mmCIF file of C-alpha atoms in Angstrom:
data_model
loop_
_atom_site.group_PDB
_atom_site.id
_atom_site.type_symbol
_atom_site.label_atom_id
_atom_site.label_comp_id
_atom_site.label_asym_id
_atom_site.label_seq_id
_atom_site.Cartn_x
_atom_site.Cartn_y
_atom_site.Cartn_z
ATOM 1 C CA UNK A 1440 12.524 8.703 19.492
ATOM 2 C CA UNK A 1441 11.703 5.918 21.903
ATOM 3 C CA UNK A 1442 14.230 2.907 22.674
ATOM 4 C CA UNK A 1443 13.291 -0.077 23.865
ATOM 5 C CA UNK A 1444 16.212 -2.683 25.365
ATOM 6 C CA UNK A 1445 14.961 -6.523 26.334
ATOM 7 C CA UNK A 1446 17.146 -8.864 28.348
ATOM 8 C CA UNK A 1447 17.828 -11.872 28.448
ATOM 9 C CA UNK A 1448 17.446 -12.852 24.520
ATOM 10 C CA UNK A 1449 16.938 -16.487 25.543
ATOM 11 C CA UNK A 1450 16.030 -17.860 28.585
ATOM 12 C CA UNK A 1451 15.626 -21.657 29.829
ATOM 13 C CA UNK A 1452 13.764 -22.407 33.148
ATOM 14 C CA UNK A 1453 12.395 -26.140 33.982
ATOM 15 C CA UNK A 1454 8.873 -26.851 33.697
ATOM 16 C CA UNK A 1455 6.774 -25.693 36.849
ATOM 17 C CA UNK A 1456 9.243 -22.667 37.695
ATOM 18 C CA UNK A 1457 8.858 -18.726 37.164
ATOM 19 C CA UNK A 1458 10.674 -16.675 34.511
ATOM 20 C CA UNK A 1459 11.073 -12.974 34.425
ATOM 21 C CA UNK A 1460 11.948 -10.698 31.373
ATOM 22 C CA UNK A 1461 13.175 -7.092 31.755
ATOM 23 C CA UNK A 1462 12.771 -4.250 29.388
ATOM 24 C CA UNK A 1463 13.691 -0.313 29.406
ATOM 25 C CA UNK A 1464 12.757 2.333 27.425
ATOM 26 C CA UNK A 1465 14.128 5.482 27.125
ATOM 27 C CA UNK A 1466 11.478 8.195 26.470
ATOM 28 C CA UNK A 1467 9.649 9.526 29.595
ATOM 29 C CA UNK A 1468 6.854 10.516 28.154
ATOM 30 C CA UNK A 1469 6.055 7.085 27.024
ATOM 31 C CA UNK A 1470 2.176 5.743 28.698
ATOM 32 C CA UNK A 1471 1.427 2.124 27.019
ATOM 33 C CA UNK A 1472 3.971 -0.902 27.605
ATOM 34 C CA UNK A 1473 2.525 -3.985 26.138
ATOM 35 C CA UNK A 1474 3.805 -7.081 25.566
ATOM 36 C CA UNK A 1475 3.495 -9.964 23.156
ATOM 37 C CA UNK A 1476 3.721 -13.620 22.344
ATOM 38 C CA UNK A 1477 5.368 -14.793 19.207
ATOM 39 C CA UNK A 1478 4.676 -18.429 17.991
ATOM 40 C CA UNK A 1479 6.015 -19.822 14.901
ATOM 41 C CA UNK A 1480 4.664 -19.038 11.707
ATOM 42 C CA UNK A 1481 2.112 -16.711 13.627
ATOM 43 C CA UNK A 1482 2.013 -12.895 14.502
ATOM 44 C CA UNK A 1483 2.727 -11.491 18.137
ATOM 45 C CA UNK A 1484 -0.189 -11.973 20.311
ATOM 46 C CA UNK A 1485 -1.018 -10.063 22.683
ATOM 47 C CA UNK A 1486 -0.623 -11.567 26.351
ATOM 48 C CA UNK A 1487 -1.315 -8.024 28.929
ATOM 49 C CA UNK A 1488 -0.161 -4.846 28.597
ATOM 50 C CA UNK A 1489 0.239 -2.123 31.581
ATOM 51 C CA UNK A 1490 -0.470 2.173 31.231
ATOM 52 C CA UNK A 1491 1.867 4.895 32.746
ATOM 53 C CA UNK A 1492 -0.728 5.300 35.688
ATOM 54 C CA UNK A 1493 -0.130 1.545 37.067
ATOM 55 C CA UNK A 1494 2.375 0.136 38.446
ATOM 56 C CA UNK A 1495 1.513 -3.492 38.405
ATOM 57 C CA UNK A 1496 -1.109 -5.523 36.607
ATOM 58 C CA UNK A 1497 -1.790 -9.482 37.117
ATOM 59 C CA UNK A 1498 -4.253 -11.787 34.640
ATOM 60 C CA UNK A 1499 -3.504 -15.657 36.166
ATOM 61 C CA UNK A 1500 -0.085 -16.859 35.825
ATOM 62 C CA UNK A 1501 0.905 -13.616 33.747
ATOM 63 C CA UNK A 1502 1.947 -10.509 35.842
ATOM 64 C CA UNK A 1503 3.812 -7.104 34.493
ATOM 65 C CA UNK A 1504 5.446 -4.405 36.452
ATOM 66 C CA UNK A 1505 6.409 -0.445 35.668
ATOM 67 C CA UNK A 1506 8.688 1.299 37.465
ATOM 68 C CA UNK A 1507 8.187 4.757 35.370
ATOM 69 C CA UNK A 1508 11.147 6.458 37.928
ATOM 70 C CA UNK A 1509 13.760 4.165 36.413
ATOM 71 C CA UNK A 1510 11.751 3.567 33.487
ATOM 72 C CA UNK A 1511 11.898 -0.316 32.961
ATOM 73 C CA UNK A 1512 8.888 -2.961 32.988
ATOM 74 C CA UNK A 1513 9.340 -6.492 33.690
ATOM 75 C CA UNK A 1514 7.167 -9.729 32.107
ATOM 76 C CA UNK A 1515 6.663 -12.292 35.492
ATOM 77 C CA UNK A 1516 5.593 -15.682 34.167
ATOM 78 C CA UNK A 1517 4.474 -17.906 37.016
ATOM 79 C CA UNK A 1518 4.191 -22.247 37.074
ATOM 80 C CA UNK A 1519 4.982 -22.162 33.843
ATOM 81 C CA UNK A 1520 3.997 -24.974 31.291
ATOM 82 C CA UNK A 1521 5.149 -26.167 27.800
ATOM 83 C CA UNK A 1522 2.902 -24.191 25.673
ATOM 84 C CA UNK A 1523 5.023 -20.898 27.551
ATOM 85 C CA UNK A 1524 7.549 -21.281 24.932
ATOM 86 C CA UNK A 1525 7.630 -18.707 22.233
ATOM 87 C CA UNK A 1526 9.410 -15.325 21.790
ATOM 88 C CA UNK A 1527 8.078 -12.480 24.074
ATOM 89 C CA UNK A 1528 8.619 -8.786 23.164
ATOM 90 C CA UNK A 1529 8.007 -5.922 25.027
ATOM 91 C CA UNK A 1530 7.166 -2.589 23.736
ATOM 92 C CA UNK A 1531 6.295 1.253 24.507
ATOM 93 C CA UNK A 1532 4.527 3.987 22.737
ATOM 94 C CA UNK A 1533 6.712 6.678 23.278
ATOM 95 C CA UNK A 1534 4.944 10.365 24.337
ATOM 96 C CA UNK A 1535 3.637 11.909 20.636
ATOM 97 C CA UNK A 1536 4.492 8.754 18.531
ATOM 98 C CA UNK A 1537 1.260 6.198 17.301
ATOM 99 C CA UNK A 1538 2.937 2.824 16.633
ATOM 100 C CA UNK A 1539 5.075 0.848 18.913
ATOM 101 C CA UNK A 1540 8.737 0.524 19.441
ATOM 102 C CA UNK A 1541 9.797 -3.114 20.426
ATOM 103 C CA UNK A 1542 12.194 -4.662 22.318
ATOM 104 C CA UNK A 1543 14.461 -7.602 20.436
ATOM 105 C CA UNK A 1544 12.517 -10.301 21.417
ATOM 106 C CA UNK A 1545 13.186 -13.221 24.739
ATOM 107 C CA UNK A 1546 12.975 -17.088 23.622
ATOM 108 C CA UNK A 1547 11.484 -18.693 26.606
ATOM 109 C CA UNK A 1548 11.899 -22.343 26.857
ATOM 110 C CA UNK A 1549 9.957 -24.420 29.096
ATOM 111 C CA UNK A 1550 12.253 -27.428 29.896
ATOM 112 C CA UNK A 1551 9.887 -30.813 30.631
ATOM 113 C CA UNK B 137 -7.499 -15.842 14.554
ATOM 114 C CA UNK B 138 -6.501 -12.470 15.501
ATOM 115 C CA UNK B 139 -9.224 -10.404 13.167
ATOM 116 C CA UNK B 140 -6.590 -9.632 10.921
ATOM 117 C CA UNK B 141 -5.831 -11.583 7.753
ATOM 118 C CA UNK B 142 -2.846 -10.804 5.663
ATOM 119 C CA UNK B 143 -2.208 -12.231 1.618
ATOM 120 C CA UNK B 144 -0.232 -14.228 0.697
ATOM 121 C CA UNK B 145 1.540 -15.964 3.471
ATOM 122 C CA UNK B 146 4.246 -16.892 1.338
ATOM 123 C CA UNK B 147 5.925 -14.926 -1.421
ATOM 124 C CA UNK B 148 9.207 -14.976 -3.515
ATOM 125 C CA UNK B 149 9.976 -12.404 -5.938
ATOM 126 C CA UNK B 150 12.922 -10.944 -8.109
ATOM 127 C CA UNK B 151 14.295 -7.527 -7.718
ATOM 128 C CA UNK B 152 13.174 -6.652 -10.886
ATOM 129 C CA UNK B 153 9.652 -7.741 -10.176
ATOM 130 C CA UNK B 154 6.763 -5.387 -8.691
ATOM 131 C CA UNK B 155 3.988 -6.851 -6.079
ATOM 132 C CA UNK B 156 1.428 -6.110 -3.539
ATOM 133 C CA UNK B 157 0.895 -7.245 -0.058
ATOM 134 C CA UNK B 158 -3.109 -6.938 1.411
ATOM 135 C CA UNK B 159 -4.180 -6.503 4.747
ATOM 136 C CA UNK B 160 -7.629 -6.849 5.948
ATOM 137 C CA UNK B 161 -8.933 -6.401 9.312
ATOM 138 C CA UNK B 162 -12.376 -7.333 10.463
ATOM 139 C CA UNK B 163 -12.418 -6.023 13.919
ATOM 140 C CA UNK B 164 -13.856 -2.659 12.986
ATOM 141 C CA UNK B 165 -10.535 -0.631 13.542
ATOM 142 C CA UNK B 166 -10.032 2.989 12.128
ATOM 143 C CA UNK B 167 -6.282 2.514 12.237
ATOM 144 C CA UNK B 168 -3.431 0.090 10.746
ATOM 145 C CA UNK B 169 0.018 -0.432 10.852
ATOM 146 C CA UNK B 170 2.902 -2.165 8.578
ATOM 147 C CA UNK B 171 6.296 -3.322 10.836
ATOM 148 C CA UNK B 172 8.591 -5.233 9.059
ATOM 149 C CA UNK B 173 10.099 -8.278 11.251
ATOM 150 C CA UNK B 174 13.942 -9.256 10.334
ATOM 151 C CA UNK B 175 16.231 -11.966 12.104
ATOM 152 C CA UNK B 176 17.626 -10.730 15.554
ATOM 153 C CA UNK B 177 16.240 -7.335 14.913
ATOM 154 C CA UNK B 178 12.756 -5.522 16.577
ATOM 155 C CA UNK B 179 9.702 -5.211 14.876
ATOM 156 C CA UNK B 180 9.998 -2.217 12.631
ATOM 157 C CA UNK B 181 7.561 -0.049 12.279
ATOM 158 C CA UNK B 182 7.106 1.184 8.798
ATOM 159 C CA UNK B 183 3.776 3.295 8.752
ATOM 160 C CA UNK B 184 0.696 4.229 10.470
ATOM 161 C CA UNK B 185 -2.444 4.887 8.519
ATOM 162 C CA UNK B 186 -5.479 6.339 10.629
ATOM 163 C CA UNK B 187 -9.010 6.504 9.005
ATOM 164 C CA UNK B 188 -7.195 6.373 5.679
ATOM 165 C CA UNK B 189 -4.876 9.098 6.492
ATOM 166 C CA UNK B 190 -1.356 8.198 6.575
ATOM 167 C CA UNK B 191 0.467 9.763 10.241
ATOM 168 C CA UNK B 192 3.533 7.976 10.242
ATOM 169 C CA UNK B 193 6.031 7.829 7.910
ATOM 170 C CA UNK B 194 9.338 5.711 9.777
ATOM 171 C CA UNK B 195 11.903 6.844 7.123
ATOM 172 C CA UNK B 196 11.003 3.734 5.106
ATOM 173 C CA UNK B 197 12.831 3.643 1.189
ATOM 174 C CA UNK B 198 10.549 4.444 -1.696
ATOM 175 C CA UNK B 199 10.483 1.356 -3.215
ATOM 176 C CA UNK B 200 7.822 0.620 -0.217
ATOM 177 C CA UNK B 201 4.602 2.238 -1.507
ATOM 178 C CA UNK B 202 1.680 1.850 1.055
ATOM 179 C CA UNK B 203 -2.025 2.714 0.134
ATOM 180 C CA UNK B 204 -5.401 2.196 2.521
ATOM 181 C CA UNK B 205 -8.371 2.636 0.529
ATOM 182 C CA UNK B 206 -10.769 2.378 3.409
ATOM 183 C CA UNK B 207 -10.310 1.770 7.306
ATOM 184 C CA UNK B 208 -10.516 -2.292 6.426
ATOM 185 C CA UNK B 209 -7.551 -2.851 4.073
ATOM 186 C CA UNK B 210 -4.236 -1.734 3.708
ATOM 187 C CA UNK B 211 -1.907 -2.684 0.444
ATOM 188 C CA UNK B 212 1.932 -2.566 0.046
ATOM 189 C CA UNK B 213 2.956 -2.154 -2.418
ATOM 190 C CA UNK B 214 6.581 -3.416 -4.027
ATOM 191 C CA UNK B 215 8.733 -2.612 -6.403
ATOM 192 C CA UNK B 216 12.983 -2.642 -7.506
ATOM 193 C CA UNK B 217 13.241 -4.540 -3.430
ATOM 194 C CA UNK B 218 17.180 -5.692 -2.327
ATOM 195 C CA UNK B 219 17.496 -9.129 -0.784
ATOM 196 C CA UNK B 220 18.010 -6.861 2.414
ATOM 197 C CA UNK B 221 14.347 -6.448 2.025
ATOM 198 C CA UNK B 222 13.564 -10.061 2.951
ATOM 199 C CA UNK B 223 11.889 -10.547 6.328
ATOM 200 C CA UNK B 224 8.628 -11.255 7.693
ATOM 201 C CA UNK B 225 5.827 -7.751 7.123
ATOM 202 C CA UNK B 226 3.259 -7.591 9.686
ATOM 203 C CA UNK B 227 0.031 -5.757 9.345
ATOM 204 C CA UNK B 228 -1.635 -4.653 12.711
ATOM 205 C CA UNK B 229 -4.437 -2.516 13.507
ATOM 206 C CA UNK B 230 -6.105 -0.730 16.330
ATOM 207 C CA UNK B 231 -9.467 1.598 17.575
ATOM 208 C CA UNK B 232 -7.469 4.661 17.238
ATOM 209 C CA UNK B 233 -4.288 6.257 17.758
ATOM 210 C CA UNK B 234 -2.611 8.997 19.365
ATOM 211 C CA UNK B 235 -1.481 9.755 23.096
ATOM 212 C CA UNK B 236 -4.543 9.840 24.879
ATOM 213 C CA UNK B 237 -5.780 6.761 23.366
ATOM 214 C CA UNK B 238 -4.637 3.292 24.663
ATOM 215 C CA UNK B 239 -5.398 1.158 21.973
ATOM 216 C CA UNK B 240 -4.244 -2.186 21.583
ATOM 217 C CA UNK B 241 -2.754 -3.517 18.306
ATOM 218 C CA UNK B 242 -3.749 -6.926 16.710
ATOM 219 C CA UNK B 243 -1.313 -8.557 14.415
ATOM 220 C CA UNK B 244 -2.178 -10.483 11.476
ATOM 221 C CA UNK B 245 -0.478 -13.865 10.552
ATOM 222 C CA UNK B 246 2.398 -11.633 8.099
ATOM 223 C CA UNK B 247 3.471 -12.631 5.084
ATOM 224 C CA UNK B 248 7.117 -14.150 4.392
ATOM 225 C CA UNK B 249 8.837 -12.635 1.814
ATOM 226 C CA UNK B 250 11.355 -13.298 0.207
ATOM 227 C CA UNK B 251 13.763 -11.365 -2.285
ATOM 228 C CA UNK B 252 15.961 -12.917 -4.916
#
Protein backbone atom coordinates (compact mmCIF):
# COMPACT_ATOMS: atom_id res chain seq x y z
CA UNK A 1 0.00 0.00 0.00
CA UNK A 2 0.74 3.69 -0.22
CA UNK A 3 3.21 5.56 2.32
CA UNK A 4 3.13 8.85 2.94
CA UNK A 5 6.35 10.62 4.97
CA UNK A 6 5.89 14.58 6.10
CA UNK A 7 8.82 16.66 7.29
CA UNK A 8 9.41 18.85 9.38
CA UNK A 9 6.76 17.81 12.29
CA UNK A 10 6.93 21.38 13.62
CA UNK A 11 7.99 24.30 12.10
CA UNK A 12 8.37 28.07 13.43
CA UNK A 13 8.83 30.97 10.90
CA UNK A 14 8.19 34.83 12.00
CA UNK A 15 5.18 36.50 10.95
CA UNK A 16 5.36 37.90 7.24
CA UNK A 17 7.88 35.04 6.03
CA UNK A 18 7.29 31.79 3.78
CA UNK A 19 7.20 28.20 5.07
CA UNK A 20 7.50 25.09 3.06
CA UNK A 21 6.41 21.46 4.02
CA UNK A 22 7.66 18.36 2.16
CA UNK A 23 5.95 15.08 1.74
CA UNK A 24 6.74 11.64 -0.24
CA UNK A 25 4.84 8.89 -1.04
CA UNK A 26 5.79 5.76 -2.12
CA UNK A 27 3.29 4.23 -4.62
CA UNK A 28 3.68 5.38 -8.28
CA UNK A 29 0.58 4.88 -9.29
CA UNK A 30 -0.76 7.32 -6.86
CA UNK A 31 -2.90 10.59 -8.94
CA UNK A 32 -4.53 12.89 -6.02
CA UNK A 33 -2.16 14.68 -3.34
CA UNK A 34 -4.22 16.91 -1.21
CA UNK A 35 -3.56 18.62 1.64
CA UNK A 36 -5.26 19.82 4.79
CA UNK A 37 -5.59 22.23 7.64
CA UNK A 38 -6.13 21.02 11.13
CA UNK A 39 -7.44 23.55 13.79
CA UNK A 40 -8.21 22.64 17.24
CA UNK A 41 -11.18 20.92 18.15
CA UNK A 42 -12.08 20.94 14.30
CA UNK A 43 -11.61 18.38 11.37
CA UNK A 44 -8.86 18.82 8.54
CA UNK A 45 -9.93 21.31 6.07
CA UNK A 46 -9.17 21.27 3.01
CA UNK A 47 -6.70 24.14 1.79
CA UNK A 48 -5.69 22.86 -2.34
CA UNK A 49 -4.93 19.76 -3.52
CA UNK A 50 -2.82 18.94 -6.89
CA UNK A 51 -3.56 15.62 -9.63
CA UNK A 52 -0.76 13.38 -11.14
CA UNK A 53 -1.10 15.44 -14.49
CA UNK A 54 0.17 18.89 -12.79
CA UNK A 55 2.99 19.79 -11.62
CA UNK A 56 2.24 22.96 -9.78
CA UNK A 57 -0.96 24.61 -8.64
CA UNK A 58 -1.24 28.24 -6.88
CA UNK A 59 -4.71 29.71 -5.06
CA UNK A 60 -3.23 33.27 -3.31
CA UNK A 61 -0.69 32.83 -0.75
CA UNK A 62 -1.10 28.88 -0.94
CA UNK A 63 1.01 27.09 -3.67
CA UNK A 64 1.74 23.06 -4.01
CA UNK A 65 4.24 21.31 -6.12
CA UNK A 66 4.59 17.44 -7.59
CA UNK A 67 7.50 16.14 -8.71
CA UNK A 68 5.89 12.54 -9.73
CA UNK A 69 9.80 11.40 -10.99
CA UNK A 70 10.99 11.54 -7.39
CA UNK A 71 7.63 11.28 -6.12
CA UNK A 72 7.40 14.04 -3.34
CA UNK A 73 4.97 17.22 -3.17
CA UNK A 74 5.72 20.21 -1.25
CA UNK A 75 3.01 22.76 0.70
CA UNK A 76 4.58 26.65 -0.12
CA UNK A 77 2.91 29.06 2.28
CA UNK A 78 3.68 32.63 1.30
CA UNK A 79 3.45 36.20 3.78
CA UNK A 80 2.17 34.25 6.15
CA UNK A 81 -0.16 35.56 9.02
CA UNK A 82 -1.31 34.37 12.51
CA UNK A 83 -4.37 32.55 11.59
CA UNK A 84 -1.52 30.12 9.39
CA UNK A 85 -1.04 28.22 12.49
CA UNK A 86 -2.55 24.82 12.67
CA UNK A 87 -1.35 21.28 11.73
CA UNK A 88 -1.04 20.64 7.91
CA UNK A 89 -1.12 17.07 6.49
CA UNK A 90 -0.48 15.94 3.27
CA UNK A 91 -1.90 12.96 1.66
CA UNK A 92 -2.11 10.61 -1.59
CA UNK A 93 -4.56 8.19 -2.97
CA UNK A 94 -2.45 5.55 -3.92
CA UNK A 95 -3.22 3.79 -7.68
CA UNK A 96 -6.45 1.19 -6.89
CA UNK A 97 -7.04 2.35 -3.23
CA UNK A 98 -10.39 4.91 -2.42
CA UNK A 99 -9.47 6.66 0.86
CA UNK A 100 -6.41 8.59 1.63
CA UNK A 101 -3.15 7.80 3.23
CA UNK A 102 -1.74 10.80 5.33
CA UNK A 103 1.30 12.11 6.20
CA UNK A 104 1.98 12.69 10.27
CA UNK A 105 0.97 16.01 10.37
CA UNK A 106 3.46 19.73 10.36
CA UNK A 107 2.59 22.32 13.33
CA UNK A 108 3.15 25.60 11.71
CA UNK A 109 3.60 28.47 13.97
CA UNK A 110 3.34 31.91 12.90
CA UNK A 111 5.64 33.87 15.31
CA UNK A 112 4.14 37.76 15.79
CA UNK B 1 -19.26 24.13 8.63
CA UNK B 2 -17.87 21.57 6.44
CA UNK B 3 -21.43 19.75 5.37
CA UNK B 4 -20.63 17.09 7.58
CA UNK B 5 -21.91 16.79 11.14
CA UNK B 6 -20.74 14.08 13.40
CA UNK B 7 -22.64 12.98 17.14
CA UNK B 8 -21.61 13.40 19.88
CA UNK B 9 -18.55 15.52 20.02
CA UNK B 10 -17.65 14.23 23.22
CA UNK B 11 -17.91 10.71 24.57
CA UNK B 12 -16.51 8.54 27.49
CA UNK B 13 -17.31 5.03 27.82
CA UNK B 14 -16.21 1.75 29.70
CA UNK B 15 -14.84 -1.26 28.02
CA UNK B 16 -17.61 -3.12 28.97
CA UNK B 17 -20.04 -0.65 27.51
CA UNK B 18 -21.46 -0.75 23.76
CA UNK B 19 -22.16 2.69 21.68
CA UNK B 20 -22.71 4.28 18.41
CA UNK B 21 -21.09 7.09 16.64
CA UNK B 22 -23.44 9.00 13.62
CA UNK B 23 -22.32 10.69 10.73
CA UNK B 24 -24.39 12.79 8.54
CA UNK B 25 -23.44 14.57 5.51
CA UNK B 26 -25.54 17.10 3.72
CA UNK B 27 -23.52 17.79 0.71
CA UNK B 28 -25.20 15.18 -1.43
CA UNK B 29 -22.18 12.66 -1.45
CA UNK B 30 -22.58 8.91 -2.52
CA UNK B 31 -19.50 8.01 -0.53
CA UNK B 32 -18.11 8.17 3.25
CA UNK B 33 -15.27 7.41 5.14
CA UNK B 34 -14.31 6.63 9.00
CA UNK B 35 -10.25 7.46 9.88
CA UNK B 36 -9.47 7.27 13.27
CA UNK B 37 -6.98 10.23 14.45
CA UNK B 38 -4.44 9.18 17.45
CA UNK B 39 -1.57 11.39 19.06
CA UNK B 40 1.61 11.63 16.78
CA UNK B 41 0.14 9.11 14.45
CA UNK B 42 -1.66 9.74 10.64
CA UNK B 43 -5.13 9.74 10.08
CA UNK B 44 -6.19 6.15 9.82
CA UNK B 45 -8.35 5.13 7.57
CA UNK B 46 -10.77 2.59 8.81
CA UNK B 47 -13.46 2.08 5.97
CA UNK B 48 -14.91 3.29 2.85
CA UNK B 49 -18.59 2.92 2.20
CA UNK B 50 -19.77 3.90 -1.46
CA UNK B 51 -23.58 4.22 -2.20
CA UNK B 52 -24.09 2.03 0.85
CA UNK B 53 -21.72 -0.55 -0.23
CA UNK B 54 -18.84 -1.06 1.93
CA UNK B 55 -15.18 -1.13 -0.49
CA UNK B 56 -12.73 -0.80 2.06
CA UNK B 57 -12.10 -2.73 4.81
CA UNK B 58 -8.35 -1.31 6.49
CA UNK B 59 -7.85 -4.43 8.69
CA UNK B 60 -9.79 -2.65 11.45
CA UNK B 61 -10.64 -5.17 14.85
CA UNK B 62 -14.19 -6.42 15.12
CA UNK B 63 -15.17 -4.70 17.93
CA UNK B 64 -15.54 -1.69 15.22
CA UNK B 65 -18.88 -2.46 13.53
CA UNK B 66 -19.72 0.16 10.75
CA UNK B 67 -23.24 0.34 9.05
CA UNK B 68 -24.55 3.13 6.25
CA UNK B 69 -28.12 2.85 5.84
CA UNK B 70 -28.35 5.34 3.04
CA UNK B 71 -25.67 7.59 1.15
CA UNK B 72 -26.39 10.45 4.09
CA UNK B 73 -25.41 8.66 7.33
CA UNK B 74 -22.94 6.42 8.45
CA UNK B 75 -23.01 4.72 12.21
CA UNK B 76 -20.15 3.07 14.21
CA UNK B 77 -20.78 1.15 16.00
CA UNK B 78 -18.83 0.06 19.51
CA UNK B 79 -18.50 -2.52 21.55
CA UNK B 80 -15.73 -4.55 24.28
CA UNK B 81 -13.12 -1.12 22.98
CA UNK B 82 -9.31 -1.07 24.84
CA UNK B 83 -8.17 2.31 26.11
CA UNK B 84 -5.84 1.91 22.94
CA UNK B 85 -9.01 2.70 21.20
CA UNK B 86 -9.13 6.30 22.45
CA UNK B 87 -8.48 8.95 19.80
CA UNK B 88 -10.30 11.35 17.82
CA UNK B 89 -12.87 9.29 14.72
CA UNK B 90 -13.41 11.35 11.78
CA UNK B 91 -16.20 10.88 9.35
CA UNK B 92 -15.54 12.27 5.75
CA UNK B 93 -17.30 11.96 2.61
CA UNK B 94 -16.96 12.54 -1.06
CA UNK B 95 -18.91 12.51 -4.87
CA UNK B 96 -17.47 9.21 -5.57
CA UNK B 97 -14.59 7.07 -5.37
CA UNK B 98 -12.26 5.10 -7.27
CA UNK B 99 -9.13 5.94 -9.57
CA UNK B 100 -10.54 7.85 -12.20
CA UNK B 101 -12.46 9.98 -9.95
CA UNK B 102 -10.80 12.96 -8.11
CA UNK B 103 -13.03 13.59 -5.46
CA UNK B 104 -12.36 15.64 -2.63
CA UNK B 105 -13.11 14.54 0.97
CA UNK B 106 -14.89 16.80 3.59
CA UNK B 107 -14.30 16.09 7.20
CA UNK B 108 -16.76 16.46 9.83
CA UNK B 109 -15.96 18.08 13.29
CA UNK B 110 -15.08 14.07 14.85
CA UNK B 111 -16.01 12.99 17.88
CA UNK B 112 -13.50 12.55 20.97
CA UNK B 113 -13.63 9.46 22.50
CA UNK B 114 -12.56 8.29 25.12
CA UNK B 115 -12.08 4.67 26.66
CA UNK B 116 -11.88 3.81 30.32
Amino acid sequence: GENVEQHPSTLSVQEGDSAVIKCTYSDSASNYFPWYKQELGKGPQLIIDIRSNVGEKKDQRIAVTLNKTAKHFSLHITETQPEDSAVYFCAARGGGADGLTFGKGTHLIIQP
Amino acid sequence: ETGVTQTPRHLVMGMTNKKSLKCEQHLGHNAMYWYKQSAKKPLELMFVYNFKEQTENNSVPSRFSPECPNSSHLFLHLHTLQPEDSALYLCASSQGIGPSSYNEQFFGPGTRLTVL
